[in-house]
CSV table of C-alpha atoms in Angstrom, one decimal:
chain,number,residue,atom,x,y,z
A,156,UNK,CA,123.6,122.2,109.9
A,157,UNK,CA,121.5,119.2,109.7
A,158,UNK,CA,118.7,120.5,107.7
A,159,UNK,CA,117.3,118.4,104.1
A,160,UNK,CA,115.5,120.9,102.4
A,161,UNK,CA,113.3,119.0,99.3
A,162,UNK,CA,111.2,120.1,96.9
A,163,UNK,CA,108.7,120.7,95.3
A,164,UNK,CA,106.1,120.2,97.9
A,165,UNK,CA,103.4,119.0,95.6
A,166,UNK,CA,103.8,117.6,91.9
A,167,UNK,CA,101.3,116.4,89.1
A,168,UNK,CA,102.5,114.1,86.3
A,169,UNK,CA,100.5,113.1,83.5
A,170,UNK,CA,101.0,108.9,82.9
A,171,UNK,CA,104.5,108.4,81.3
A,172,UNK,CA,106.2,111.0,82.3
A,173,UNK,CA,108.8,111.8,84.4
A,174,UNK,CA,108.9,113.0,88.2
A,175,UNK,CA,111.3,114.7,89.5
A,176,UNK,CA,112.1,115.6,93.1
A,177,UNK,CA,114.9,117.5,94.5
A,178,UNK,CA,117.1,117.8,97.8
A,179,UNK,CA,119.7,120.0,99.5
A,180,UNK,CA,121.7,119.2,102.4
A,181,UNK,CA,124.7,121.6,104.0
A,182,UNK,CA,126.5,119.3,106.0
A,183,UNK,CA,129.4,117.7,104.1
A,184,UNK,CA,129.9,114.8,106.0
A,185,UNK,CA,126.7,113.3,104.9
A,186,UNK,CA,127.4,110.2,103.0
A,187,UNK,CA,124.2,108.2,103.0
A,188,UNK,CA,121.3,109.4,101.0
A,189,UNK,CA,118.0,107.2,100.9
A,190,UNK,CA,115.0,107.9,99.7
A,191,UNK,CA,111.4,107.0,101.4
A,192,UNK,CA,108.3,106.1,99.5
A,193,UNK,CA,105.1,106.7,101.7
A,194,UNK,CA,101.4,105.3,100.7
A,195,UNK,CA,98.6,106.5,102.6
A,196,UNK,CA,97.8,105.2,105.8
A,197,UNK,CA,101.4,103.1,105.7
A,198,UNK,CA,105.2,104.2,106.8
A,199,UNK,CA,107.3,105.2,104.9
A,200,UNK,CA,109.7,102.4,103.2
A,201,UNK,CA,113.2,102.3,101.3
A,202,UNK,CA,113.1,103.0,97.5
A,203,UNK,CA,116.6,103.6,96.7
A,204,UNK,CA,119.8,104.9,98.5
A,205,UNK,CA,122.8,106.6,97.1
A,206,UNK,CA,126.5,106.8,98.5
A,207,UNK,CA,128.7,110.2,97.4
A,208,UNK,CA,131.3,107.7,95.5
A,209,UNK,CA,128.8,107.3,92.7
A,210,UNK,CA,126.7,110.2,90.4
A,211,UNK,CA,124.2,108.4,89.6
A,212,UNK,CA,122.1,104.7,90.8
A,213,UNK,CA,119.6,102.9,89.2
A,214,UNK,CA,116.9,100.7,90.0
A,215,UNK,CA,114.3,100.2,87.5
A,216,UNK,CA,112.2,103.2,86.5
A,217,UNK,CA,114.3,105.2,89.7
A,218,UNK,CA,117.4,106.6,89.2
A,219,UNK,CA,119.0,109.3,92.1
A,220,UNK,CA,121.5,111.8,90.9
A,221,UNK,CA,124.6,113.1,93.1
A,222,UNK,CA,125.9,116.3,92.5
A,223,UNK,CA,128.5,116.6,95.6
A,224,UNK,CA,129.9,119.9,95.1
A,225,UNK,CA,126.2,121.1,94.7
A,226,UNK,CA,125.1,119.2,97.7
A,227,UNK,CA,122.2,118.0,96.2
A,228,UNK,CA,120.6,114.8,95.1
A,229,UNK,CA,117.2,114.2,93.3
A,230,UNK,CA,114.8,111.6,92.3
A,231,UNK,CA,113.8,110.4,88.8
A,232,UNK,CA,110.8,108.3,88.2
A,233,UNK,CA,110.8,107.4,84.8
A,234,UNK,CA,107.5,106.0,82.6
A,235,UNK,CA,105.5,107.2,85.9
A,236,UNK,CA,102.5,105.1,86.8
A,237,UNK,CA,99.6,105.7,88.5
A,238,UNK,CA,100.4,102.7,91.3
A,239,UNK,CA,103.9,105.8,91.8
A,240,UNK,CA,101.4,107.9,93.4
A,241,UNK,CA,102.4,108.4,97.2
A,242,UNK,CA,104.1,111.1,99.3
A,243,UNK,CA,108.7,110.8,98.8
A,244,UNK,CA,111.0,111.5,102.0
A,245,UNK,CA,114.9,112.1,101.1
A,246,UNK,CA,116.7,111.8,104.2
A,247,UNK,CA,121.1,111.9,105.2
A,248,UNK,CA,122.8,110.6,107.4
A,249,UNK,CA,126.7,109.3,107.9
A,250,UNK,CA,128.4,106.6,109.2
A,251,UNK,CA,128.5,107.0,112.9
A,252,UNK,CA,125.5,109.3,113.0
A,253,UNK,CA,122.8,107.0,114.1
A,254,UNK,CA,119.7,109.1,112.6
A,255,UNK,CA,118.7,110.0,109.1
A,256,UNK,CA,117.6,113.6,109.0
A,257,UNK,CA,114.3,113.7,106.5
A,258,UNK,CA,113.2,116.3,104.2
A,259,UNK,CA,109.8,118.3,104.7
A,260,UNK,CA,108.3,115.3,101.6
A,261,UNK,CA,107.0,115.6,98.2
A,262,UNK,CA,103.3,114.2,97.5
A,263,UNK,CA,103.5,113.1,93.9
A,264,UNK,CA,100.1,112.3,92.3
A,265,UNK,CA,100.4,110.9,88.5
A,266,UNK,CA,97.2,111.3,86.4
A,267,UNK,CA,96.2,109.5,83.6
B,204,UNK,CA,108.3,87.6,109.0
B,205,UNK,CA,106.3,90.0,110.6
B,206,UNK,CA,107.2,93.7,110.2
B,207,UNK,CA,107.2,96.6,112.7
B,208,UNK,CA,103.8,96.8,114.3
B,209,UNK,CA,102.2,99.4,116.5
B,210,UNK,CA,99.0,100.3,118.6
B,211,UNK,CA,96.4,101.3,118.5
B,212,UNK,CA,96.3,102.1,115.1
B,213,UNK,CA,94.4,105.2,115.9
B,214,UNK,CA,93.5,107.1,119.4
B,215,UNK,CA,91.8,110.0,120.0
B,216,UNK,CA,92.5,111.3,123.8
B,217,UNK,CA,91.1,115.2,125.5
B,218,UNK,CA,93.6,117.5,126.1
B,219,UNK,CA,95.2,117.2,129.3
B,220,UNK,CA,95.1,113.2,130.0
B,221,UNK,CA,98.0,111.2,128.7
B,222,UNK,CA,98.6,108.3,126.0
B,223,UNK,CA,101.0,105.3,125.6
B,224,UNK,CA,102.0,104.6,122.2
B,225,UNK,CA,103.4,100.5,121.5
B,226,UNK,CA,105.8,99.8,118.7
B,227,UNK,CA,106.8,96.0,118.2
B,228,UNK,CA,109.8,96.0,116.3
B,229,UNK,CA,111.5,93.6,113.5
B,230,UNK,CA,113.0,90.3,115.4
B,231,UNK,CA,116.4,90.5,116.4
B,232,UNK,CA,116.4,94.3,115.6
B,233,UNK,CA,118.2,95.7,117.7
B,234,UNK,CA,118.3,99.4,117.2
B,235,UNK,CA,114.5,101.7,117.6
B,236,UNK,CA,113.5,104.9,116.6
B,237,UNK,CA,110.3,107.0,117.0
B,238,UNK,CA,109.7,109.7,114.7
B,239,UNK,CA,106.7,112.5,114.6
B,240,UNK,CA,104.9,113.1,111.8
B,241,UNK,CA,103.0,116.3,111.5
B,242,UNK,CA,100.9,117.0,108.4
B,243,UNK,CA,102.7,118.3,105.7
B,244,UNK,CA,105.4,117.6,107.7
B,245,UNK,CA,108.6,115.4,107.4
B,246,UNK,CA,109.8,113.2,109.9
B,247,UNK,CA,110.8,114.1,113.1
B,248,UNK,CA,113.4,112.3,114.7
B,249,UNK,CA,111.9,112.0,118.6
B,250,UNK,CA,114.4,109.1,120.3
B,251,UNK,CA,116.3,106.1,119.8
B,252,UNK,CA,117.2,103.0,121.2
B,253,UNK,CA,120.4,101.1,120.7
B,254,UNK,CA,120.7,97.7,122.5
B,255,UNK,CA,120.9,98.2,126.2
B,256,UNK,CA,122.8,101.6,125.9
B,257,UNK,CA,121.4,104.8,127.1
B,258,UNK,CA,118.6,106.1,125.0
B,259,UNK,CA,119.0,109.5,122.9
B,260,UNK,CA,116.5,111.2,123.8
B,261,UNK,CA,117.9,114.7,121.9
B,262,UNK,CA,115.1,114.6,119.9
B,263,UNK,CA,112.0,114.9,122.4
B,264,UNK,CA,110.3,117.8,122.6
B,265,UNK,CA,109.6,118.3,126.4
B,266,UNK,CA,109.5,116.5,129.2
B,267,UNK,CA,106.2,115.7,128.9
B,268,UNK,CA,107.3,112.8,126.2
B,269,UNK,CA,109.1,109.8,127.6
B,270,UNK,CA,109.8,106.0,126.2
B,271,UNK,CA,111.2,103.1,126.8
B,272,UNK,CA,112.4,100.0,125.7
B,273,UNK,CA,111.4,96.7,127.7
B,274,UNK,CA,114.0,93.5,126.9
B,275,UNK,CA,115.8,95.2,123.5
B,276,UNK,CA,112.4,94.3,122.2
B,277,UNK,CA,108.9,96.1,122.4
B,278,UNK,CA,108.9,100.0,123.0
B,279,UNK,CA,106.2,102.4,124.5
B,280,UNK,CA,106.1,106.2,124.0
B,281,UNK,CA,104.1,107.8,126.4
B,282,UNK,CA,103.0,111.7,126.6
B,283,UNK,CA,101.5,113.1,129.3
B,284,UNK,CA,99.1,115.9,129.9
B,285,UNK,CA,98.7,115.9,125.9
B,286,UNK,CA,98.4,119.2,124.0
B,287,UNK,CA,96.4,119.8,121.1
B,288,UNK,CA,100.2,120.6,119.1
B,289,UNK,CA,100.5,116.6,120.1
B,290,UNK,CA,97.9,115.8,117.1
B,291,UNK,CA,100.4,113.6,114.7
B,292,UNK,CA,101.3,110.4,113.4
B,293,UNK,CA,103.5,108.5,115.8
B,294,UNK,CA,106.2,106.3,113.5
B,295,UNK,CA,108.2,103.5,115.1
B,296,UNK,CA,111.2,102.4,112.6
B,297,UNK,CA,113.8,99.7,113.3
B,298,UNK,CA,117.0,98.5,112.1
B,299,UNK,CA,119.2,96.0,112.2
B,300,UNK,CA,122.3,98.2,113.8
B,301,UNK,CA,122.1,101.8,115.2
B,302,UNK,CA,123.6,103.6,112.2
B,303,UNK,CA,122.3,105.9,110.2
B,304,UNK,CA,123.3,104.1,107.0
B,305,UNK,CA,121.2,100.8,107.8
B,306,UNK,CA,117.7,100.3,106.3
B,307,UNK,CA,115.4,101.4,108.5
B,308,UNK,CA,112.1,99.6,108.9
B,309,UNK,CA,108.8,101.6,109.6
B,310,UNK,CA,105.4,100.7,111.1
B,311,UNK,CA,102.0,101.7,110.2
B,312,UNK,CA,102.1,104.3,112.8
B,313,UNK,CA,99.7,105.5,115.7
B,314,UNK,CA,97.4,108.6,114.7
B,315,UNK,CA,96.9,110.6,118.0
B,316,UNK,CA,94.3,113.4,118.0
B,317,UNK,CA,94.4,115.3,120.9
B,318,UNK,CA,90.7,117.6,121.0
């Protein structure tokens, strides 16, 4: 089963807050797990990528979090801005597996 | 340098006459992908190129949607005899290696409206 499933589809955060998106994947030998940030009118480009080895990365004000025998992954935005606002893609993928298999996308607005 | 380009940015076509889609990938990049984006949609994985291997083209939806790779270098998707279930955002992406675990790279993507 290659499916990503992600939610929420849609989420509002006031200025400072935090966002948090969620993923679930079924196939265990996934062992890559970006996430995409998409503006409007642009592709979609790397924010942040986990490996399974790890529970947690961080880079700045985004951190992903691993749970493996969940099977699930999530983004944190931390002190969300404004300039976050923009539709997030988690995807999978393995090594030897040449695609990345996308979730359905969140479209995070942050108000002030 | 320059990132992954395509064109047109936009096109609008009547049902029933076909398109090409161009993607100009990153330099020295050697593996391509096209993805389909529908709205509200993720990203659908259409076909990749790897080098001068054979295409996968697993993720094409009919026959009617075809690409190619010219020189390891610029790629053109083409549908013919469009449908109005064509309507999406056309993404070119492309990496460094053909693995699922390299960065991939995306263009602006084509917008195709099919009335």
């Amino acid at each position: 089963q290659q499916q990503v499933k992600q939610s929420p589809q849609s989420l509002i955060v006031q200025k400072g807050g935090i966002s948090i998106i969620n993923c679930a994947y079924e196939n265990t030998a996934f062992d890559y797990f970006p996430w995409y940030q998409q503006f409007p009118g642009k592709g979609p480009a790397l924010l942040i990528a986990i490996r399974p080895d790890v529970s947690e990365k961080k880079e700045g004000r985004f951190t992903i979090s691993f749970n493996k025998s969940a099977k699930q992954f999530s983004l944190h935005i931390m002190d969300s801005q404004p300039g976050d606002s923009a539709t997030y893609f988690c995807a999978a993928s393995y090594v030897g597996y040449e695609k990345l298999t996308f979730g359905t996308g969140t479209r995070l607005t942050i108000i002030p | 340098g320059a990132g992954v380009s395509q064109s047109p940015s936009n096109k609008v076509t009547e049902k029933g006459k076909d398109v090409e889609l161009r993607c100009d990938p990153i330099s020295g990049h050697t593996a391509l992908y096209w993805y389909r984006q529908s709205l509200g949609q993720g990203l659908e994985f259409l076909i990749y190129f790897q080098g001068n291997s054979a295409p996968d083209k697993s993720g094409l939806p009919s026959d009617r949607f075809s690409a190619e790779r010219t020189g390891g270098s610029v790629s053109t998707l083409t549908i013919q005899r469009t449908q109005q279930e064509d309507s999406a955002v056309y993404l070119c992406a492309s990496s460094v290696r053909t693995s699922g675990t390299d960065t991939q790279y995306f263009g602006p993507g084509t917008r195709l409206t099919v009335l």
